[in-house]
Amino acid sequence: MPENNFDERIAKSYEARWPELFEPAVIDPVVSFLADLAGKGTALELGIGTGRIALPLSKRGVRVHGIELSPAMVAELHVKPGAKDIDVTIGDFATTRVNGAFKVAYLVRNTITNLTTQDEQVQCFQNVARHLVPGGCFVIEVYVPELQRLPPGQTIHAFAVTPTHLGFEEYEIANQVVFSHHYWMVDGQLETFSTPHRYVWPAELDLMARLAGMTLRERWSNWERQPFTSDSRSHVSVWERTP
Ligand SMILES: C[S@@+](CC[C@H](N)C(=O)[O-])C[C@H]1O[C@@H](n2cnc3c(N)ncnc32)[C@H](O)[C@@H]1O
């Protein structure tokens, strides 16, 4: 089992720490994109967390099943309105099997990088392929590795610098791993959160998809379907399970 980094402290404060992720302007395009792909079918969210996307998608009429490692995150989901319509299985999304054949499976907010080895990421694609109906789609939202932004010889990239929040990534190039560090001041107290990630390039994801019997159908720079270019810092990619 991978390490569970989302304990009760993080689960209870998830929305307060990352309020921008809960803005309707952020959530609505994700939900529309996924609802279009699901059509009348069902959806599987890997790393469903507190239901940030699953709950509004379910309210749109799409049946959602989630897989989640952290019981504390699921406990937060369960106290929200609409939670009774969503089934959640506790487990590792690289290996856990659930009942059902899904039209769409999705993994948002860089969560593929929570699998810290190539083997686990490959397993994840294979696990998803087993859960999709023929022609079903796998959607990933993930950043493009920020190596282009590292000055030569440097390994640290700061992504948040405010008086109350310092966030930076520490790249370990030889292992294709990046450690993400957060330091917050909350009510005069220092709070920290550090997690390991395996950064992954779009082309490597395409190869993992191919190994699992899927082919790239679309790649955008965001949920509004803006083109993916050399300047894009993240992407939304859709692979289709070949019939
Ligand atoms: C960044 S949060 C995203 C939660 C939710 N998808 C959202 O968009 O708000 C990542 C979630 O994935 C879960 N997670 C990470 N690795 C996992 C794994 N291998 N299997 C299942 N869940 C995992 C974490 O516990 C956490 O709830």
XYZ file of N, CA, C and O in Angstrom, residues 9-124:
464
model
N -5.668 15.665 9.944
C -5.326 17.096 10.005
C -5.503 17.739 8.615
O -6.114 18.790 8.474
N -5.004 17.058 7.574
C -5.100 17.613 6.218
C -6.541 17.503 5.717
O -7.076 18.431 5.102
N -7.188 16.371 6.002
C -8.559 16.162 5.518
C -9.494 17.242 6.044
O -10.294 17.820 5.309
N -9.379 17.526 7.341
C -10.307 18.488 7.963
C -10.074 19.909 7.450
O -10.976 20.734 7.473
N -8.853 20.197 6.993
C -8.541 21.567 6.581
C -8.364 21.681 5.060
O -7.916 22.717 4.565
N -8.722 20.630 4.312
C -8.428 20.583 2.866
C -8.996 21.806 2.135
O -8.291 22.496 1.399
N -10.271 22.088 2.394
C -10.911 23.205 1.684
C -10.341 24.548 2.153
O -10.149 25.468 1.359
N -10.044 24.662 3.462
C -9.510 25.927 3.990
C -8.098 26.191 3.467
O -7.710 27.337 3.254
N -7.331 25.128 3.229
C -5.954 25.317 2.752
C -5.900 25.656 1.273
O -5.014 26.371 0.810
N -6.817 25.062 0.487
C -6.795 25.290 -0.962
C -8.161 25.803 -1.426
O -8.831 25.158 -2.248
N -8.606 26.980 -0.888
C -9.964 27.449 -1.203
C -10.170 27.714 -2.691
O -11.273 27.553 -3.214
N -9.092 28.101 -3.399
C -9.218 28.431 -4.825
C -9.712 27.232 -5.642
O -10.356 27.392 -6.669
N -9.436 26.011 -5.155
C -9.857 24.810 -5.900
C -11.358 24.590 -5.840
O -11.909 23.809 -6.609
N -12.004 25.254 -4.886
C -13.447 25.057 -4.690
C -14.271 26.160 -5.337
O -15.491 26.167 -5.238
N -13.615 27.097 -6.020
C -14.340 28.175 -6.720
C -15.177 27.557 -7.844
O -14.668 26.702 -8.589
N -16.436 28.002 -7.996
C -17.239 27.490 -9.110
C -16.533 27.652 -10.460
O -16.637 26.781 -11.326
N -15.760 28.729 -10.619
C -15.065 28.951 -11.902
C -14.030 27.859 -12.170
O -13.671 27.615 -13.329
N -13.556 27.213 -11.100
C -12.598 26.118 -11.272
C -13.349 24.794 -11.454
O -12.996 23.971 -12.308
N -14.392 24.600 -10.669
C -15.073 23.298 -10.658
C -15.990 23.089 -11.871
O -16.008 22.007 -12.464
N -16.711 24.139 -12.258
C -17.729 23.956 -13.306
C -17.162 23.392 -14.618
O -17.744 22.469 -15.201
N -16.029 23.926 -15.125
C -15.514 23.367 -16.390
C -15.075 21.915 -16.262
O -15.226 21.134 -17.209
N -14.587 21.513 -15.079
C -14.175 20.115 -14.877
C -15.411 19.219 -14.957
O -15.432 18.194 -15.649
N -16.448 19.641 -14.248
C -17.676 18.841 -14.186
C -18.321 18.749 -15.575
O -18.755 17.676 -15.996
N -18.347 19.852 -16.311
C -18.939 19.820 -17.658
C -18.159 18.886 -18.570
O -18.735 18.090 -19.329
N -16.841 18.979 -18.504
C -15.969 18.143 -19.341
C -16.249 16.662 -19.063
O -16.436 15.866 -19.979
N -16.292 16.306 -17.768
C -16.465 14.899 -17.398
C -17.888 14.416 -17.685
O -18.089 13.277 -18.127
N -18.858 15.298 -17.450
C -20.257 14.911 -17.710
C -20.457 14.657 -19.215
O -21.159 13.722 -19.606
N -19.820 15.457 -20.068
C -19.901 15.235 -21.529
C -19.379 13.851 -21.886
O -19.970 13.137 -22.692
N -18.236 13.488 -21.293
C -17.636 12.185 -21.617
C -18.470 11.036 -21.057
O -18.571 9.979 -21.668
N -19.065 11.250 -19.869
C -19.822 10.159 -19.230
C -21.128 9.894 -19.970
O -21.582 8.756 -20.050
N -21.738 10.954 -20.505
C -23.041 10.763 -21.151
C -24.008 10.104 -20.190
O -24.165 10.540 -19.055
N -24.592 8.991 -20.630
C -25.522 8.267 -19.747
C -24.803 7.192 -18.931
O -25.428 6.414 -18.202
N -23.460 7.115 -19.063
C -22.695 6.075 -18.367
C -22.272 6.507 -16.977
O -22.646 7.582 -16.488
N -21.463 5.641 -16.351
C -21.017 5.907 -14.978
C -19.546 6.345 -14.972
O -18.818 6.137 -15.941
N -19.146 6.945 -13.838
C -17.793 7.493 -13.731
C -17.079 6.916 -12.524
O -17.700 6.629 -11.490
N -15.755 6.769 -12.649
C -14.915 6.267 -11.556
C -13.866 7.333 -11.253
O -13.094 7.707 -12.141
N -13.875 7.854 -10.015
C -12.830 8.819 -9.650
C -11.753 8.131 -8.820
O -12.022 7.536 -7.773
N -10.513 8.245 -9.273
C -9.367 7.724 -8.527
C -8.886 8.830 -7.596
O -8.616 9.942 -8.043
N -8.795 8.533 -6.298
C -8.401 9.562 -5.334
C -9.517 10.576 -5.183
O -9.329 11.778 -5.358
N -10.683 10.082 -4.794
C -11.893 10.929 -4.783
C -11.833 12.012 -3.700
O -12.493 13.046 -3.799
N -10.993 11.777 -2.679
C -10.810 12.789 -1.631
C -12.113 13.131 -0.935
O -12.910 12.259 -0.573
N -12.344 14.430 -0.751
C -13.539 14.886 -0.032
C -14.719 15.097 -0.980
O -15.729 15.661 -0.581
N -14.553 14.688 -2.233
C -15.679 14.789 -3.173
C -15.795 16.132 -3.885
O -16.844 16.460 -4.437
N -14.702 16.879 -3.925
C -14.713 18.211 -4.547
C -15.323 18.171 -5.962
O -16.146 19.026 -6.314
N -14.942 17.156 -6.754
C -15.459 17.025 -8.129
C -16.608 16.021 -8.170
O -17.605 16.219 -8.870
N -16.481 14.925 -7.406
C -17.488 13.856 -7.490
C -18.876 14.337 -7.079
O -19.882 13.962 -7.700
N -18.951 15.180 -6.043
C -20.280 15.602 -5.569
C -21.011 16.440 -6.619
O -22.162 16.140 -6.960
N -20.386 17.491 -7.179
C -21.109 18.239 -8.222
C -21.364 17.414 -9.487
O -22.386 17.604 -10.157
N -20.468 16.458 -9.804
C -20.693 15.614 -10.988
C -21.899 14.711 -10.743
O -22.740 14.514 -11.635
N -21.999 14.190 -9.532
C -23.137 13.354 -9.174
C -24.434 14.168 -9.231
O -25.470 13.690 -9.717
N -24.356 15.428 -8.773
C -25.552 16.296 -8.825
C -25.986 16.553 -10.258
O -27.153 16.802 -10.534
N -25.046 16.490 -11.209
C -25.380 16.635 -12.635
C -26.075 15.407 -13.202
O -26.397 15.344 -14.371
N -26.152 14.334 -12.375
C -26.859 13.136 -12.843
C -25.935 12.005 -13.250
O -26.401 10.981 -13.752
N -24.613 12.161 -13.049
C -23.683 11.077 -13.389
C -23.454 10.227 -12.133
O -23.129 10.759 -11.069
N -23.631 8.934 -12.242
C -23.366 8.034 -11.118
C -21.848 7.934 -10.947
O -21.136 7.617 -11.912
N -21.347 8.225 -9.739
C -19.889 8.227 -9.512
C -19.521 7.204 -8.442
O -20.176 7.114 -7.402
N -18.457 6.440 -8.724
C -17.858 5.552 -7.728
C -16.447 6.074 -7.490
O -15.788 6.514 -8.429
N -15.990 6.045 -6.240
C -14.642 6.539 -5.949
C -13.759 5.480 -5.329
O -14.234 4.555 -4.669
N -12.444 5.622 -5.577
C -11.443 4.822 -4.860
C -10.572 5.815 -4.102
O -10.182 6.849 -4.656
N -10.293 5.519 -2.843
C -9.551 6.485 -2.024
C -8.755 5.744 -0.948
O -9.259 4.833 -0.309
N -7.506 6.205 -0.768
C -6.610 5.598 0.219
C -6.886 6.099 1.635
O -6.678 5.380 2.603
N -7.337 7.350 1.746
C -7.411 7.994 3.061
C -8.822 7.933 3.657
O -9.733 8.634 3.194
N -9.022 7.135 4.718
C -10.336 7.113 5.373
C -10.730 8.501 5.892
O -11.914 8.842 5.912
N -9.753 9.313 6.272
C -10.073 10.645 6.811
C -10.669 11.545 5.725
O -11.595 12.324 5.994
N -10.158 11.442 4.497
C -10.719 12.241 3.398
C -12.157 11.778 3.114
O -13.067 12.593 2.906
N -12.366 10.456 3.139
C -13.711 9.918 2.864
C -14.683 10.331 3.974
O -15.855 10.629 3.704
N -14.196 10.385 5.207
C -15.068 10.814 6.316
C -15.563 12.237 6.054
O -16.730 12.559 6.333
N -14.708 13.092 5.498
C -15.139 14.466 5.173
C -16.175 14.458 4.053
O -17.141 15.215 4.074
N -15.964 13.585 3.055
C -16.949 13.462 1.962
C -18.309 13.071 2.532
O -19.340 13.645 2.170
N -18.278 12.117 3.470
C -19.531 11.536 3.964
C -20.407 12.511 4.729
O -21.600 12.267 4.878
N -19.847 13.614 5.213
C -20.718 14.558 5.939
C -21.293 15.622 4.990
O -22.028 16.501 5.428
N -20.988 15.522 3.696
C -21.474 16.545 2.760
C -22.794 16.135 2.113
O -23.027 14.938 1.897
N -23.629 17.119 1.775
C -24.889 16.784 1.114
C -24.623 16.062 -0.209
O -23.716 16.437 -0.941
N -25.404 15.011 -0.463
C -25.263 14.268 -1.717
C -24.338 13.067 -1.595
O -24.242 12.251 -2.518
N -23.650 12.923 -0.446
C -22.661 11.845 -0.298
C -23.290 10.463 -0.405
O -22.646 9.514 -0.857
N -24.566 10.355 -0.017
C -25.194 9.019 -0.022
C -25.338 8.471 -1.450
O -25.505 7.272 -1.646
N -25.235 9.343 -2.444
C -25.360 8.878 -3.834
C -24.040 8.369 -4.406
O -23.974 7.958 -5.569
N -22.963 8.466 -3.616
C -21.633 8.099 -4.130
C -21.092 6.903 -3.352
O -21.067 6.921 -2.121
N -20.655 5.867 -4.089
C -20.031 4.708 -3.441
C -18.525 4.927 -3.417
O -17.949 5.369 -4.424
N -17.913 4.611 -2.279
C -16.456 4.750 -2.185
C -15.859 3.438 -1.697
O -16.372 2.817 -0.767
N -14.764 3.032 -2.357
C -14.001 1.866 -1.918
C -12.664 2.370 -1.395
O -11.971 3.133 -2.076
N -12.334 1.950 -0.178
C -11.032 2.334 0.386
C -9.966 1.409 -0.207
O -10.112 0.183 -0.168
N -8.930 2.008 -0.771
C -7.845 1.199 -1.339
C -6.928 2.044 -2.198
O -7.105 3.266 -2.329
N -5.949 1.363 -2.797
C -4.951 1.995 -3.662
C -5.482 1.974 -5.098
O -5.784 0.891 -5.628
N -5.576 3.153 -5.735
C -6.190 3.160 -7.074
C -5.311 2.504 -8.147
O -5.748 2.311 -9.267
N -4.074 2.158 -7.822
C -3.245 1.447 -8.803
C -3.633 -0.026 -8.897
O -3.340 -0.675 -9.903
N -4.294 -0.534 -7.841
C -4.557 -1.987 -7.805
C -5.991 -2.357 -7.414
O -6.417 -3.472 -7.687
N -6.714 -1.466 -6.774
C -8.026 -1.836 -6.217
C -9.061 -2.029 -7.329
O -9.193 -1.195 -8.222
N -9.814 -3.142 -7.229
C -10.877 -3.433 -8.201
C -12.217 -3.085 -7.576
O -12.434 -3.331 -6.395
N -13.095 -2.511 -8.371
C -14.463 -2.269 -7.895
C -15.426 -2.867 -8.921
O -15.042 -3.121 -10.064
N -16.662 -3.064 -8.500
C -17.652 -3.609 -9.427
C -18.091 -2.541 -10.404
O -18.194 -1.375 -10.048
N -18.346 -2.952 -11.626
C -18.892 -1.999 -12.595
C -17.978 -1.822 -13.789
O -16.784 -2.126 -13.744
N -18.580 -1.351 -14.894
C -17.836 -1.024 -16.114
C -18.157 0.435 -16.403
O -19.324 0.806 -16.531
N -17.134 1.259 -16.476
C -17.322 2.706 -16.448
C -17.083 3.338 -17.821
O -16.241 2.897 -18.588
N -17.829 4.410 -18.068
C -17.665 5.153 -19.332
C -16.466 6.083 -19.236
O -15.782 6.340 -20.211
N -16.228 6.564 -18.012
C -15.095 7.462 -17.829
C -14.459 7.210 -16.456
O -15.161 6.946 -15.477
N -13.116 7.227 -16.434
C -12.374 7.205 -15.168
C -11.533 8.472 -15.158
O -11.067 8.907 -16.219
N -11.363 9.085 -13.999
C -10.610 10.346 -13.990
C -9.744 10.490 -12.743
O -10.063 9.948 -11.681
N -8.655 11.232 -12.938
C -7.618 11.393 -11.903
C -7.135 12.834 -12.039
O -6.395 13.162 -12.965
N -7.611 13.699 -11.144
C -7.386 15.138 -11.322
C -6.348 15.659 -10.324
O -5.824 14.933 -9.483
N -6.079 16.935 -10.444
C -5.229 17.666 -9.492
C -3.880 16.980 -9.234
O -3.480 16.801 -8.089
N -3.240 16.567 -10.308
C -1.854 16.045 -10.229
C -1.726 14.741 -9.444
O -0.615 14.346 -9.091
N -2.838 14.074 -9.189
C -2.797 12.943 -8.248
C -2.082 11.718 -8.817
O -1.637 10.864 -8.050
N -1.904 11.629 -10.165
C -1.095 10.527 -10.713
C 0.310 10.557 -10.108
O 0.936 9.520 -9.903
N 0.794 11.770 -9.757
C 2.164 11.878 -9.235
C 2.271 11.368 -7.793
O 3.372 11.207 -7.286
N 1.138 11.126 -7.141
C 1.184 10.532 -5.796
C 1.681 9.086 -5.851
O 2.072 8.532 -4.820
N 1.601 8.472 -7.038
C 2.229 7.152 -7.211
C 3.691 7.436 -7.522
O 4.002 8.057 -8.552
N 4.599 7.013 -6.658
C 5.970 7.536 -6.722
C 6.940 6.666 -7.519
O 8.125 6.953 -7.546
N 6.417 5.594 -8.143
C 7.302 4.819 -9.028
C 6.629 4.651 -10.389
O 5.404 4.709 -10.512
N 7.470 4.382 -11.405
C 6.940 4.148 -12.749
C 6.048 2.910 -12.759
O 4.989 2.880 -13.394
N 6.479 1.863 -12.034
C 5.690 0.618 -12.003
C 4.270 0.883 -11.505
O 3.302 0.370 -12.058
N 4.146 1.683 -10.445
C 2.810 1.952 -9.893
C 1.962 2.764 -10.886
O 0.763 2.542 -11.014
N 2.601 3.707 -11.579
C 1.836 4.512 -12.547
C 1.371 3.639 -13.718
O 0.239 3.760 -14.184
N 2.254 2.715 -14.155
C 1.864 1.783 -15.227
C 0.698 0.910 -14.749
O -0.294 0.709 -15.463
N 0.810 0.425 -13.521
C -0.255 -0.426 -12.938
C -1.580 0.330 -12.901
O -2.642 -0.237 -13.106
N -1.497 1.621 -12.600
C -2.709 2.442 -12.513
C -3.437 2.468 -13.861
O -4.650 2.281 -13.935
